[in-house]
Each structure stands twice: as C-alpha cells, then as structure tokens.
Amino acid sequence: MESKRICLLDLNYTLVSNQMQTRFLRPFNKRMDAELYRLDLIEAVKNDYVIIVTARPKYQQEMTMENIFKKTGWKPNEAYFNDFDAEPPVFKRSALNRFIFPKYGEEGSLYYAVESNPKTREMYAEYGIVAEPYDRFIKKKNIEIEEQKGKQMTMFG
C-alpha cells in the first residue's frame, strides 16, 4: 500500500446523514431505501484508504454496501461489520486487533477516524488514532481546501 493514510470510517450517524429518521424503519430494505449518505464526507476521504468499521450487524453488510454504492457510486476499500453483537467500542477494538492491525500495523499515526461515538473515539485515542465526529472533521477539511485554493491563487495570481 502507498503512503495514503487509513481512514476508519464510522457508518451510523457519520456516513449515514439521516440515521435519526431511518434507524427504526423495518423491514431493513425499507430502511435501505430511505438511508442517505454524506457525499461531502465521501469526497473528503476518497483519496485515502477507507475502511468502514461499524457496529451494524454483519448480516446487514451485503445489503448496506450495495446500497452505498448504488446511491453514491463509491465503495470503501474494506468494511468490517459487527460479527458478535457487541457495543460499538468493543466491536471496533476487536476489529482493530483481529483484522486491521495485523494487516497494516499498530502505529496510530497511520490512521485517522471519523467517528460519531464518544466512547469509540476514546478507545481509538488509546491507540494514538485521532478520531473526530463528522461535523468537526468536515469543518477542518473545508478549511484545508480553502487554504489550498488560497495558496494556488497566490502562486498564479
């Protein structure tokens, strides 16, 4: 893998923009029809190596991933869904240790996370992984983009 940073991307309440409205819709395909994804977030992370790490149950993985691609035209590089019905920080710690660290290493600076759950952000911090909720992350990303535009303007202006 090149020197791209690895984004640990949360699904519920992060990539899903309308989670509060859709979370109780049943059956699941009705929820999939209604679920919307943050295109600005996809745009902000798409040049990095993106791994969705979610507490959503493993049996919903295939339908969820197809839905994301159908609605956005984007696929993450990898995805790990909750395979043992654990709370988000418990499952995500397990995913780091079982799947992600063995492949890419345990150096926290290789990773960053866009994560809605405060307890999961605390867990990531234990590994030296900077984790921010969507709103804080996207605000910083937009500032970076504006600064880059400003630098380009001064180079050519």
Tab-separated table of C-alpha atoms in Angstrom:
chain	number	residue	atom	x	y	z
A	1	MET	CA	0.000	0.000	0.000
A	2	GLU	CA	1.215	3.533	-0.787
A	3	SER	CA	1.679	6.163	1.882
A	4	LYS	CA	-2.014	7.039	1.962
A	5	ARG	CA	-3.435	7.418	5.425
A	6	ILE	CA	-6.015	4.905	6.521
A	7	CYS	CA	-9.444	6.297	7.359
A	8	LEU	CA	-11.501	4.301	9.860
A	9	LEU	CA	-14.960	5.442	8.814
A	10	ASP	CA	-17.993	5.035	11.039
A	11	LEU	CA	-21.281	4.251	9.309
A	12	ASN	CA	-24.219	5.033	11.613
A	13	TYR	CA	-24.598	8.756	12.413
A	14	THR	CA	-21.429	9.516	10.406
A	15	LEU	CA	-21.649	8.341	6.797
A	16	VAL	CA	-25.436	7.965	7.185
A	17	SER	CA	-26.761	11.530	7.284
A	18	ASN	CA	-30.343	10.707	8.294
A	19	GLN	CA	-29.741	7.952	10.856
A	20	MET	CA	-32.141	9.501	13.392
A	21	GLN	CA	-35.011	9.247	10.885
A	22	THR	CA	-34.196	5.800	9.488
A	23	ARG	CA	-32.858	3.757	12.394
A	24	PHE	CA	-36.197	2.193	13.378
A	25	LEU	CA	-37.587	1.577	9.879
A	26	ARG	CA	-38.480	-2.076	9.317
A	27	PRO	CA	-38.071	-4.246	7.388
A	28	PHE	CA	-34.410	-3.497	6.712
A	29	ASN	CA	-34.903	-2.955	2.955
A	30	LYS	CA	-37.312	-0.102	3.800
A	31	ARG	CA	-34.518	1.437	5.886
A	32	MET	CA	-32.093	0.967	2.982
A	33	ASP	CA	-34.481	2.756	0.613
A	34	ALA	CA	-34.640	5.759	2.966
A	35	GLU	CA	-30.982	5.889	4.085
A	36	LEU	CA	-28.915	8.820	2.766
A	37	TYR	CA	-25.124	9.135	2.751
A	38	ARG	CA	-22.911	12.213	3.138
A	39	LEU	CA	-21.384	12.876	-0.268
A	40	ASP	CA	-19.155	15.632	1.156
A	41	LEU	CA	-17.660	13.095	3.573
A	42	ILE	CA	-17.033	10.584	0.779
A	43	GLU	CA	-15.351	13.340	-1.239
A	44	ALA	CA	-13.189	14.279	1.772
A	45	VAL	CA	-11.887	10.729	2.390
A	46	LYS	CA	-11.940	9.089	-1.046
A	47	ASN	CA	-8.240	9.680	-1.768
A	48	ASP	CA	-7.233	7.803	1.374
A	49	TYR	CA	-7.532	4.079	2.100
A	50	VAL	CA	-11.022	3.869	3.622
A	51	ILE	CA	-12.151	1.099	5.960
A	52	ILE	CA	-15.734	1.217	7.190
A	53	VAL	CA	-15.813	-0.076	10.761
A	54	THR	CA	-19.381	-0.257	12.026
A	55	ALA	CA	-21.445	-1.660	14.858
A	56	ARG	CA	-24.160	-2.503	12.325
A	57	PRO	CA	-24.714	-6.293	12.309
A	58	LYS	CA	-22.702	-8.430	9.894
A	59	TYR	CA	-25.851	-9.929	8.343
A	60	GLN	CA	-26.736	-6.424	7.045
A	61	GLN	CA	-23.318	-5.885	5.407
A	62	GLU	CA	-24.052	-7.022	1.851
A	63	MET	CA	-27.271	-5.022	1.500
A	64	THR	CA	-25.695	-1.939	3.133
A	65	MET	CA	-22.603	-1.978	0.919
A	66	GLU	CA	-24.712	-2.439	-2.229
A	67	ASN	CA	-26.927	0.449	-1.115
A	68	ILE	CA	-23.973	2.791	-0.517
A	69	PHE	CA	-22.577	2.023	-3.979
A	70	LYS	CA	-25.980	2.313	-5.674
A	71	LYS	CA	-26.639	5.733	-4.103
A	72	THR	CA	-23.122	7.224	-4.245
A	73	GLY	CA	-21.104	5.337	-6.874
A	74	TRP	CA	-18.398	4.852	-4.203
A	75	LYS	CA	-17.011	1.806	-2.404
A	76	PRO	CA	-14.658	1.809	0.569
A	77	ASN	CA	-11.517	-0.291	0.314
A	78	GLU	CA	-12.673	-2.589	3.133
A	79	ALA	CA	-15.574	-2.906	5.566
A	80	TYR	CA	-15.989	-4.649	8.908
A	81	PHE	CA	-19.460	-5.134	10.332
A	82	ASN	CA	-20.257	-6.290	13.869
A	83	ASP	CA	-19.895	-10.065	13.878
A	84	PHE	CA	-20.572	-10.693	17.569
A	85	ASP	CA	-23.279	-8.225	18.625
A	86	ALA	CA	-21.003	-6.056	20.770
A	87	GLU	CA	-21.277	-2.401	21.731
A	88	PRO	CA	-19.540	-0.097	19.193
A	89	PRO	CA	-16.253	0.479	21.062
A	90	VAL	CA	-15.963	-3.220	21.959
A	91	PHE	CA	-16.537	-4.416	18.395
A	92	LYS	CA	-14.299	-1.723	16.887
A	93	ARG	CA	-11.423	-2.529	19.270
A	94	SER	CA	-11.809	-6.170	18.263
A	95	ALA	CA	-11.829	-5.258	14.545
A	96	LEU	CA	-8.612	-3.286	15.006
A	97	ASN	CA	-6.900	-6.199	16.737
A	98	ARG	CA	-8.285	-9.035	14.579
A	99	PHE	CA	-8.307	-7.504	11.098
A	100	ILE	CA	-6.732	-4.063	10.730
A	101	PHE	CA	-3.557	-4.052	12.873
A	102	PRO	CA	-2.378	-7.461	11.596
A	103	LYS	CA	-2.560	-6.105	8.007
A	104	TYR	CA	-1.338	-2.515	8.397
A	105	GLY	CA	0.438	-2.285	11.751
A	106	GLU	CA	-0.344	-0.804	15.145
A	107	GLU	CA	1.205	2.643	14.631
A	108	GLY	CA	-1.641	5.045	15.459
A	109	SER	CA	-0.324	7.800	13.188
A	110	LEU	CA	-1.097	5.624	10.135
A	111	TYR	CA	-4.790	6.034	10.864
A	112	TYR	CA	-7.462	8.640	11.480
A	113	ALA	CA	-11.109	8.058	12.265
A	114	VAL	CA	-14.348	9.836	11.503
A	115	GLU	CA	-16.460	8.503	14.344
A	116	SER	CA	-19.747	9.540	15.982
A	117	ASN	CA	-19.486	7.553	19.220
A	118	PRO	CA	-17.564	9.369	22.016
A	119	LYS	CA	-16.614	6.085	23.724
A	120	THR	CA	-15.241	4.734	20.463
A	121	ARG	CA	-13.260	7.959	19.926
A	122	GLU	CA	-11.770	7.467	23.404
A	123	MET	CA	-10.865	3.871	22.533
A	124	TYR	CA	-9.178	4.965	19.295
A	125	ALA	CA	-7.211	7.572	21.267
A	126	GLU	CA	-5.745	4.748	23.400
A	127	TYR	CA	-4.031	3.567	20.200
A	128	GLY	CA	-2.905	7.072	19.203
A	129	ILE	CA	-5.571	7.339	16.498
A	130	VAL	CA	-7.066	10.814	16.105
A	131	ALA	CA	-10.837	10.455	15.869
A	132	GLU	CA	-13.350	13.224	15.259
A	133	PRO	CA	-17.098	13.378	14.705
A	134	TYR	CA	-18.306	14.223	11.188
A	135	ASP	CA	-19.067	17.905	11.843
A	136	ARG	CA	-15.627	18.682	13.303
A	137	PHE	CA	-13.820	16.612	10.661
A	138	ILE	CA	-15.652	18.153	7.689
A	139	LYS	CA	-15.203	21.697	9.015
A	140	LYS	CA	-11.412	21.163	9.244
A	141	LYS	CA	-11.348	19.537	5.799
A	142	ASN	CA	-13.209	22.506	4.280
A	143	ILE	CA	-10.733	24.934	5.880
A	144	GLU	CA	-7.839	22.911	4.397
A	145	ILE	CA	-9.452	23.045	0.947
A	146	GLU	CA	-9.908	26.830	1.187
A	147	GLU	CA	-6.297	27.269	2.319
A	148	GLN	CA	-5.104	25.167	-0.644
A	149	LYS	CA	-7.167	27.320	-3.026
A	150	GLY	CA	-5.645	30.431	-1.476
A	151	LYS	CA	-2.108	29.087	-1.929
A	152	GLN	CA	-2.833	28.202	-5.533
A	153	MET	CA	-4.237	31.697	-6.156
A	154	THR	CA	-1.091	33.363	-4.773
A	155	MET	CA	1.111	31.113	-6.937
A	156	PHE	CA	-0.697	32.113	-10.119
A	157	GLY	CA	-2.132	35.488	-9.176
